[in-house]
Coordinates of C-alpha atoms in Angstrom, one line a residue:
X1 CA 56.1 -54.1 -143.7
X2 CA 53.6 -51.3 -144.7
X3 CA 49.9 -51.5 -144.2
X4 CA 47.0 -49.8 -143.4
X5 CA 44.7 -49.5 -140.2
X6 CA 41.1 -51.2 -140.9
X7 CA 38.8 -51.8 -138.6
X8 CA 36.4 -55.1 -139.0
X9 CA 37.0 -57.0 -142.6
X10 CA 34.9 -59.1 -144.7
X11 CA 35.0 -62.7 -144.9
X12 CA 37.2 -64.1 -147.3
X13 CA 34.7 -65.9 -149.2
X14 CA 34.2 -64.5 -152.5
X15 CA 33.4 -61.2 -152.6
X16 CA 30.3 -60.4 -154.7
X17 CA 27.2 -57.5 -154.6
X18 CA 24.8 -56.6 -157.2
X19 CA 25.2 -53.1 -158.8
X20 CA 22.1 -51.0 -157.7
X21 CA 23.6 -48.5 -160.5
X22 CA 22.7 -47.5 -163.7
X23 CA 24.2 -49.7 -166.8
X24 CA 25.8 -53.5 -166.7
X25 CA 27.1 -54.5 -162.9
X26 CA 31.1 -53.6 -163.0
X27 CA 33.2 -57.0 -162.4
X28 CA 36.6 -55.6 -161.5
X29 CA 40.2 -57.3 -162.4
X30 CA 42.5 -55.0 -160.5
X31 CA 46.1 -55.3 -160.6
X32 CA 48.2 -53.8 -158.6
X33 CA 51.4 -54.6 -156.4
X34 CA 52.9 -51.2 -154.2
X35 CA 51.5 -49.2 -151.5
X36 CA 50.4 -46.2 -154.2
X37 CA 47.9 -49.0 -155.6
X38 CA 47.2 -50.2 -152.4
X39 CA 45.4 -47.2 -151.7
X40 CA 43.3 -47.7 -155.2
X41 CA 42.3 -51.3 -154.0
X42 CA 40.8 -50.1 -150.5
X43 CA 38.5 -47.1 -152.8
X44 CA 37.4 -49.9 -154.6
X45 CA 36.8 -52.5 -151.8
X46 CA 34.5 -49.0 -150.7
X47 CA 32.9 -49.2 -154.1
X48 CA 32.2 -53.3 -153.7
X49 CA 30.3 -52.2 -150.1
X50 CA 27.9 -49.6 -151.6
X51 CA 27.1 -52.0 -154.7
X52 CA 28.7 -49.7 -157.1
X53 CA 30.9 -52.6 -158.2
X54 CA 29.6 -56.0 -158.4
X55 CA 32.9 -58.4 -157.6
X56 CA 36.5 -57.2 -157.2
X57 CA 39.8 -59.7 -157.8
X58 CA 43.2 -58.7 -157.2
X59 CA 46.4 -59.7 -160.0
X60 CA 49.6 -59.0 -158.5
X61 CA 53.2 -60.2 -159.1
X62 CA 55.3 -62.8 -156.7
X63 CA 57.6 -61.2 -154.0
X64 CA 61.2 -60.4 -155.2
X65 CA 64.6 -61.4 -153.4
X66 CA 65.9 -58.8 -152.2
X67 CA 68.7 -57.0 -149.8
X68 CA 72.1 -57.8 -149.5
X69 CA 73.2 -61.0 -151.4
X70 CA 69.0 -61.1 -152.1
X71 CA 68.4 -63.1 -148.6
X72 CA 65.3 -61.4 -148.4
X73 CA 61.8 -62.2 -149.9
X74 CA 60.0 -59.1 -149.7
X75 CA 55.9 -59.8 -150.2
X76 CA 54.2 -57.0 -152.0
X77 CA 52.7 -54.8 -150.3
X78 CA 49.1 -55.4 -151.9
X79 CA 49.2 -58.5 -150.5
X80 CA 48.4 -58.1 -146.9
X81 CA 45.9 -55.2 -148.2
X82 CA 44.0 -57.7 -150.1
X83 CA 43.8 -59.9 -146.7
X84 CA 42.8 -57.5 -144.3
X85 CA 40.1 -56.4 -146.7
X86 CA 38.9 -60.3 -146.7
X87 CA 39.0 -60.3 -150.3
X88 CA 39.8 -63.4 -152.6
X89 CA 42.9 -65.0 -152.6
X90 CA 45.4 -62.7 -155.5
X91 CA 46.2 -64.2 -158.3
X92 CA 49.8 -64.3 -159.0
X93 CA 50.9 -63.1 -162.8
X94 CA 54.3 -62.9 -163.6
X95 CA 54.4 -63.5 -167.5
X96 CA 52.6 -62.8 -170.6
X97 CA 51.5 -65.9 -170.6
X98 CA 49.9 -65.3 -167.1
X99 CA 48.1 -62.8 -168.0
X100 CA 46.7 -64.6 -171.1
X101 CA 45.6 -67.2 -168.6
X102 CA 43.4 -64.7 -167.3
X103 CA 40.9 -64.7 -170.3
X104 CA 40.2 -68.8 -169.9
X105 CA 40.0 -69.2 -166.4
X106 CA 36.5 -69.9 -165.3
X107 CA 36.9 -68.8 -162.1
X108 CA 37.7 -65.5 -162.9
X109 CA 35.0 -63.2 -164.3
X110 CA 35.8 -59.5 -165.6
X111 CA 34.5 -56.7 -167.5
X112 CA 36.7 -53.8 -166.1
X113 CA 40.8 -53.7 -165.7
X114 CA 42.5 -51.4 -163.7
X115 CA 46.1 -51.2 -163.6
X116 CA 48.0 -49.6 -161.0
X117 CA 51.9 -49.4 -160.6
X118 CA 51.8 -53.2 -162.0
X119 CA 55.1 -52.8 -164.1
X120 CA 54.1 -55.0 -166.8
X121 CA 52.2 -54.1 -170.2
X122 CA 48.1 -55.8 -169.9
X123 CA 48.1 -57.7 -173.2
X124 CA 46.2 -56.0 -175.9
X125 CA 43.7 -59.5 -175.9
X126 CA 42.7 -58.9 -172.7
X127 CA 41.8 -54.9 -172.8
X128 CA 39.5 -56.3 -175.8
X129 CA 38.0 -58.0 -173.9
X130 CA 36.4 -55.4 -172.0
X131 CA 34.7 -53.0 -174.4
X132 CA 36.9 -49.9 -174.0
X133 CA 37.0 -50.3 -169.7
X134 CA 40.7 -51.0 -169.1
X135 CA 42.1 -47.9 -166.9
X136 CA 45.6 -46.9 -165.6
X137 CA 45.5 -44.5 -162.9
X138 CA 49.0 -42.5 -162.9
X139 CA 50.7 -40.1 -159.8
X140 CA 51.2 -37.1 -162.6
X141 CA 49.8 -34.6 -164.8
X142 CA 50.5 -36.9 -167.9
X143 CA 51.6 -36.7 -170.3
X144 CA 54.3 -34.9 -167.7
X145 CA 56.3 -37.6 -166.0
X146 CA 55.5 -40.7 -168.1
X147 CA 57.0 -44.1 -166.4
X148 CA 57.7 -45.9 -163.3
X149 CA 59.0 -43.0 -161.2
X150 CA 56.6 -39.7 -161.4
X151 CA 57.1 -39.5 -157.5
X152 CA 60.7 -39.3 -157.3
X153 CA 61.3 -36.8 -160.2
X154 CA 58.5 -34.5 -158.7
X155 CA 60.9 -34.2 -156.1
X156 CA 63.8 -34.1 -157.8
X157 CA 62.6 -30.9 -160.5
X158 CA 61.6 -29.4 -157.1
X159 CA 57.9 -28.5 -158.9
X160 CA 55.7 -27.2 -157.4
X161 CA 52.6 -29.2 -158.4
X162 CA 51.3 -32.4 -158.6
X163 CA 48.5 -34.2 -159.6
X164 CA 46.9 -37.7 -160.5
X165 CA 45.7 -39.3 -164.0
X166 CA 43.1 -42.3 -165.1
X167 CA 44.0 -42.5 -168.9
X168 CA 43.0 -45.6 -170.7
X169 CA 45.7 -48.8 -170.8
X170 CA 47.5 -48.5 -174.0
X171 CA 48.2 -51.9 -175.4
X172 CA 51.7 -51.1 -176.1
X173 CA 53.3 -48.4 -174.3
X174 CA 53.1 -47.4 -170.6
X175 CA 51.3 -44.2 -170.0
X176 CA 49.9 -43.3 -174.2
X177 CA 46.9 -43.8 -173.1
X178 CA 43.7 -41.2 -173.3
X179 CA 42.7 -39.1 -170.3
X180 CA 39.9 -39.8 -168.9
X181 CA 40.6 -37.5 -165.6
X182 CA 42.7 -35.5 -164.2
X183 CA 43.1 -33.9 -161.2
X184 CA 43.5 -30.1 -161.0
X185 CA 47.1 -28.8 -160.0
X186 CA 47.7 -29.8 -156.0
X187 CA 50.7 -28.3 -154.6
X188 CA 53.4 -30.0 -153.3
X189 CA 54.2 -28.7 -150.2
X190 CA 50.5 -28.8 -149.0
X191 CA 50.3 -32.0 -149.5
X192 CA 54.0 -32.7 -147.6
X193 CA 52.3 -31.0 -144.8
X194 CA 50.1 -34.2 -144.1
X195 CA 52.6 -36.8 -143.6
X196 CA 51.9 -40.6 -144.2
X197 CA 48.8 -42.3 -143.1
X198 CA 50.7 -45.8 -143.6
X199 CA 53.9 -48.0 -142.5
X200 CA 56.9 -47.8 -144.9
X201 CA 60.1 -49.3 -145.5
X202 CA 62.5 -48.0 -144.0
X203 CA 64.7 -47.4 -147.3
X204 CA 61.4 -45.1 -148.5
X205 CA 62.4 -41.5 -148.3
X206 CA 59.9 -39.4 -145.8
X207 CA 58.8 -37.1 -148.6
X208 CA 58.5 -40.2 -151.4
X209 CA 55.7 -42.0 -148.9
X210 CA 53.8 -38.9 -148.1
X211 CA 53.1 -38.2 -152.1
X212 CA 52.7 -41.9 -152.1
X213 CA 50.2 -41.9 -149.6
X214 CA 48.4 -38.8 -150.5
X215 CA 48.4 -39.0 -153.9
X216 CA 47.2 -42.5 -153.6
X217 CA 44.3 -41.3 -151.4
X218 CA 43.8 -38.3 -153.9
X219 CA 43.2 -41.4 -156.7
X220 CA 40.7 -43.6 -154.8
X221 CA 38.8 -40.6 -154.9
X222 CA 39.0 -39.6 -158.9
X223 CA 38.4 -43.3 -159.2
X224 CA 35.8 -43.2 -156.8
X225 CA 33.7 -40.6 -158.7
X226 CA 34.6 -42.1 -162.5
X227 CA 32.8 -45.0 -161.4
X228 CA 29.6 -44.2 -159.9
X229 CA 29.2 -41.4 -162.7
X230 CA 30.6 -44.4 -165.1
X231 CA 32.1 -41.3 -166.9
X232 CA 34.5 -43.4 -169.1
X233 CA 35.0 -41.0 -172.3
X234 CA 38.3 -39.9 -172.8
X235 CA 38.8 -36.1 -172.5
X236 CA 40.9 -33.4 -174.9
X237 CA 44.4 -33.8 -173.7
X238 CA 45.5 -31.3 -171.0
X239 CA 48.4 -28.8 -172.5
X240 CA 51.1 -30.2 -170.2
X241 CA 54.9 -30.8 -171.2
X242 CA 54.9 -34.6 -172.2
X243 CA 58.3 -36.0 -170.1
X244 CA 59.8 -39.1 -168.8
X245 CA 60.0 -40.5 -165.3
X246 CA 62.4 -43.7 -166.0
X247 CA 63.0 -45.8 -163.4
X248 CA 65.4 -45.2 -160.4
X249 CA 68.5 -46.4 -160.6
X250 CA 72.0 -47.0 -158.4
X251 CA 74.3 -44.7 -160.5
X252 CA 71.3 -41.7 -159.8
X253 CA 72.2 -41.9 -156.2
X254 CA 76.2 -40.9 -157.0
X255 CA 77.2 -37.7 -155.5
X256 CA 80.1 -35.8 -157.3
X257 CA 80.9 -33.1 -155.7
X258 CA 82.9 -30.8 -157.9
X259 CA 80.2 -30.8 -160.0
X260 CA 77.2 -30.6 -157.4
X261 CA 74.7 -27.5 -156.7
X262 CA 73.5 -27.5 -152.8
X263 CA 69.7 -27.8 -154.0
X264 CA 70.2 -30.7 -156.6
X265 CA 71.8 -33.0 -153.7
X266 CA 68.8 -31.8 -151.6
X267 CA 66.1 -32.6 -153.8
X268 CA 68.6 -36.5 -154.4
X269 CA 68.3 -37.3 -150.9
X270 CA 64.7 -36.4 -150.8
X271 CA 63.6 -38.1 -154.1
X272 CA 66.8 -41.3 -153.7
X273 CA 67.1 -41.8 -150.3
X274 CA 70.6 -42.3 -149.3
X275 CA 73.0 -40.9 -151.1
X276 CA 77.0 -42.0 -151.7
X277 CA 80.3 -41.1 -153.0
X278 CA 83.4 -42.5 -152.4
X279 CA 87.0 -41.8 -150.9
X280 CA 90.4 -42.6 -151.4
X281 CA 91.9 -45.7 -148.8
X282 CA 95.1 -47.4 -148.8
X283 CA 95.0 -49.1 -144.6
X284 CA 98.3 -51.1 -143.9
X285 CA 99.0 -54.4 -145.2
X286 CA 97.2 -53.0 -148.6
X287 CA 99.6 -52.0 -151.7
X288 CA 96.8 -50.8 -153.7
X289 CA 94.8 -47.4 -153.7
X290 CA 91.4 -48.7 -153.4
X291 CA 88.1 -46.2 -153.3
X292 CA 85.2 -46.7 -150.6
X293 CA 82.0 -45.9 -150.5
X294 CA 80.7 -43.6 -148.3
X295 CA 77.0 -43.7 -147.5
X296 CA 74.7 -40.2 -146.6
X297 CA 71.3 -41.2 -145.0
X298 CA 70.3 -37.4 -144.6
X299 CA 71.5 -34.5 -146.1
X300 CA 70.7 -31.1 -144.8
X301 CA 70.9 -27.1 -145.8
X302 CA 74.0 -24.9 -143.9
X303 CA 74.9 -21.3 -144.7
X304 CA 78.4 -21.3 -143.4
X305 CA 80.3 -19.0 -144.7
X306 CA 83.6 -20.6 -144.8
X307 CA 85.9 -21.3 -147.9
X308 CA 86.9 -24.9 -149.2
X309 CA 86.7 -26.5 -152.1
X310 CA 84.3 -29.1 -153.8
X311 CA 84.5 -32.5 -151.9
X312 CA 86.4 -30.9 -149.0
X313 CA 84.9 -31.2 -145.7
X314 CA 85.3 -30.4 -141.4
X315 CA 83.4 -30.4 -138.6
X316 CA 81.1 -28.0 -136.6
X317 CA 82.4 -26.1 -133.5
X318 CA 80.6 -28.8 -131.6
X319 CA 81.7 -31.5 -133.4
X320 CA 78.8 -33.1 -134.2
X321 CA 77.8 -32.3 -137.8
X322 CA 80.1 -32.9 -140.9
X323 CA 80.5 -29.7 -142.9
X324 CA 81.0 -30.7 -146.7
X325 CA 81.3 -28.3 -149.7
X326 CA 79.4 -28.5 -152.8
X327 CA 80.1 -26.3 -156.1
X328 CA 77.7 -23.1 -154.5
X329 CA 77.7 -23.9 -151.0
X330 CA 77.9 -26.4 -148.1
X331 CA 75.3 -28.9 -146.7
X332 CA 75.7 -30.9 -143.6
X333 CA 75.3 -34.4 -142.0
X334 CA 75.1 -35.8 -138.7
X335 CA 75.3 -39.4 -139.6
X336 CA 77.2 -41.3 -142.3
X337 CA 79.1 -44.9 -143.5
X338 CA 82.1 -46.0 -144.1
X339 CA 81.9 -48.9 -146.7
X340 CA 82.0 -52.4 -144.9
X341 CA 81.2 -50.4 -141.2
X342 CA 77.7 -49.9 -139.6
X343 CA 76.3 -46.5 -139.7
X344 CA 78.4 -43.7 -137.3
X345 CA 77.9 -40.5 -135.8
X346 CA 80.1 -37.7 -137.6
X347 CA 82.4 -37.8 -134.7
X348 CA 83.3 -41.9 -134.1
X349 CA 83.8 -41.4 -138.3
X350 CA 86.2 -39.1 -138.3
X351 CA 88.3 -40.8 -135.5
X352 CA 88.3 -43.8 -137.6
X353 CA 89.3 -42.3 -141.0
X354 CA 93.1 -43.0 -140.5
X355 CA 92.9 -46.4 -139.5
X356 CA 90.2 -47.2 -142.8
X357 CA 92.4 -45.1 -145.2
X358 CA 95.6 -45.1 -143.8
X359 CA 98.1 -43.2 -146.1
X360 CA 94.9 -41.9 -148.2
X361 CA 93.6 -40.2 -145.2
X362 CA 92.3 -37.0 -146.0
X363 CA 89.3 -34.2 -145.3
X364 CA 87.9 -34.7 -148.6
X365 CA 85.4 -37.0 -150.8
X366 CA 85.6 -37.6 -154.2

């Protein structure tokens, strides 16, 4: 589980100060779900301290089954965020019709939404409803990098800057909204350079929590200053590419080799995470050719200078790393699974391969 460090919290009565600010007080609907918007929630339980917002309520989803046969229930990570800060109990929308809800319910008062990594559209009734202060706050340059995955493709262009967005929610399309801020370029590998300040997964790539970390951080403080200067005009759009980040998916994290560059399967393992591609197995008592998957953790750079083809791969003088070829060059592992096994060390791998593929056995991967 993921969280951050806090020191003393608040009681977990409702949460409510009066706005010492200029203008109506700010009655926040937040809604938010992963650790990037976790980071928004704790600049504005800041905010609800030094009165600059008068009440703050958290919308999230319900946890999702998950891992192998889904046998795990995985709580969002805003959850225990929204705890530890001693603020209300979140209200749990997973529908349209949730969110509807939202307008009628007594209990819940509003005049500001903020959306973070939600992954649903706020209905158009409810940004209405709040006189033109309904926010999304975004880990790109938008319009560069529109959708669920601006983090990941950052990393996997290999660009060299980043940034962070509030826009306005659009009522019917993620990210068309108008910017209201913007961040100015940061570079990537400064921002590498701090690490996490938070616990992660242990399926979350190194590099993919330390944007999400510090970019998160990065937005708390844009959102931070939009606030208190209550600077809510949009802005003239910024002359960046517009582009897509679609979502993630399993067929992304395929590795082909003959038609793989070095760099691109670099950039995959930081941006994906692990990394497979499969080999050929026929083990006695089977009559049919049957492909396995093979599973790469960590991939990392080599300049060898010997000749194979694509696919094709030995080991090191000491035996320790797995020399594979790509299409321009060879990258290496120390670490790696055979479908249906528990991860291996290069060398207890190898020794196994004749056993798991039998006739099939051979020192390359498809």
């Amino acid at each position: 589980m993921w969280g951050f460090k806090h020191g003393k919290t608040l009681s977990t009565c409702v949460i409510r100060f009066y706005s010492t600010s200029n203008g109506n007080p700010l009655k926040v609907l937040f809604f938010g779900s992963d650790q990037y918007s976790s980071h928004l929630l704790s600049a504005l339980h800041s905010l609800l301290r030094t009165k600059d917002i008068d009440s703050l309520q958290v919308v999230t989803r319900s946890p999702k089954s998950c891992g192998r046969y889904l046998s795990e229930v995985r709580e969002v990570p805003i959850m225990s965020v929204n705890d530890s800060l001693g603020l209300p109990p979140v209200i749990k929308c997973d529908t349209r019709s949730d969110l509807l809800g939202l307008i009628d319910n007594p209990s819940v008062e509003f005049n500001v939404l903020i959306a973070v990594s939600f992954g649903k559209l706020i209905p158009k009734q409810l940004i209405e409803k709040v006189d033109g202060k309904a926010f999304n706050i975004h880990p790109s340059l938008l319009p560069r990098y529109r959708g669920s995955s601006p983090i990941q493709y950052t990393l996997l262009n290999r660009d060299e800057f980043t940034g962070v967005t509030i826009q306005s929610l659009h009522p019917t399309k993620f990210d068309h909204g108008e910017i209201i801020k913007q961040t100015a370029p940061l570079s990537v590998q400064e921002i590498l350079k701090l690490g996490t300040v938070g616990k992660f997964d242990e399926d979350v790539p190194e590099k993919v929590a330390t944007l999400m970390d510090q970019l998160g951080l990065k937005s708390g403080e844009l959102l931070q200053q939009m606030i208190r200067e209550r600077d809510f005009k949009p802005k003239p759009n910024p002359n960046y590419e517009p582009s897509l980040a679609p979502k993630i998916t399993t067929e992304m994290k395929q590795i082909n080799w003959k038609n793989e560059r070095k760099l691109r399967l670099l950039a995959k393992n930081d941006a994906l995470g692990s990394l497979y591609c499969y080999k050929l197995s026929l083990p006695k008592r089977k009559k049919e050719v049957m492909k396995k998957r093979i599973i790469f953790p960590e991939l990392f750079d080599l300049n060898e200078t010997i000749s194979m083809k694509p696919g094709e791969f030995k080991l090191s003088e000491d035996e320790k790393t797995m020399i594979i070829q790509c299409i321009d060059g060879q990258i290496g592992t120390n670490v790696l699974q055979f479908e249906g096994f528990a991860l291996e060390p290069v060398p207890t791998f190898v020794n196994r391969l004749n056993k798991r593929c039998g006739k099939m056995n051979s020192n390359e991967f498809l």
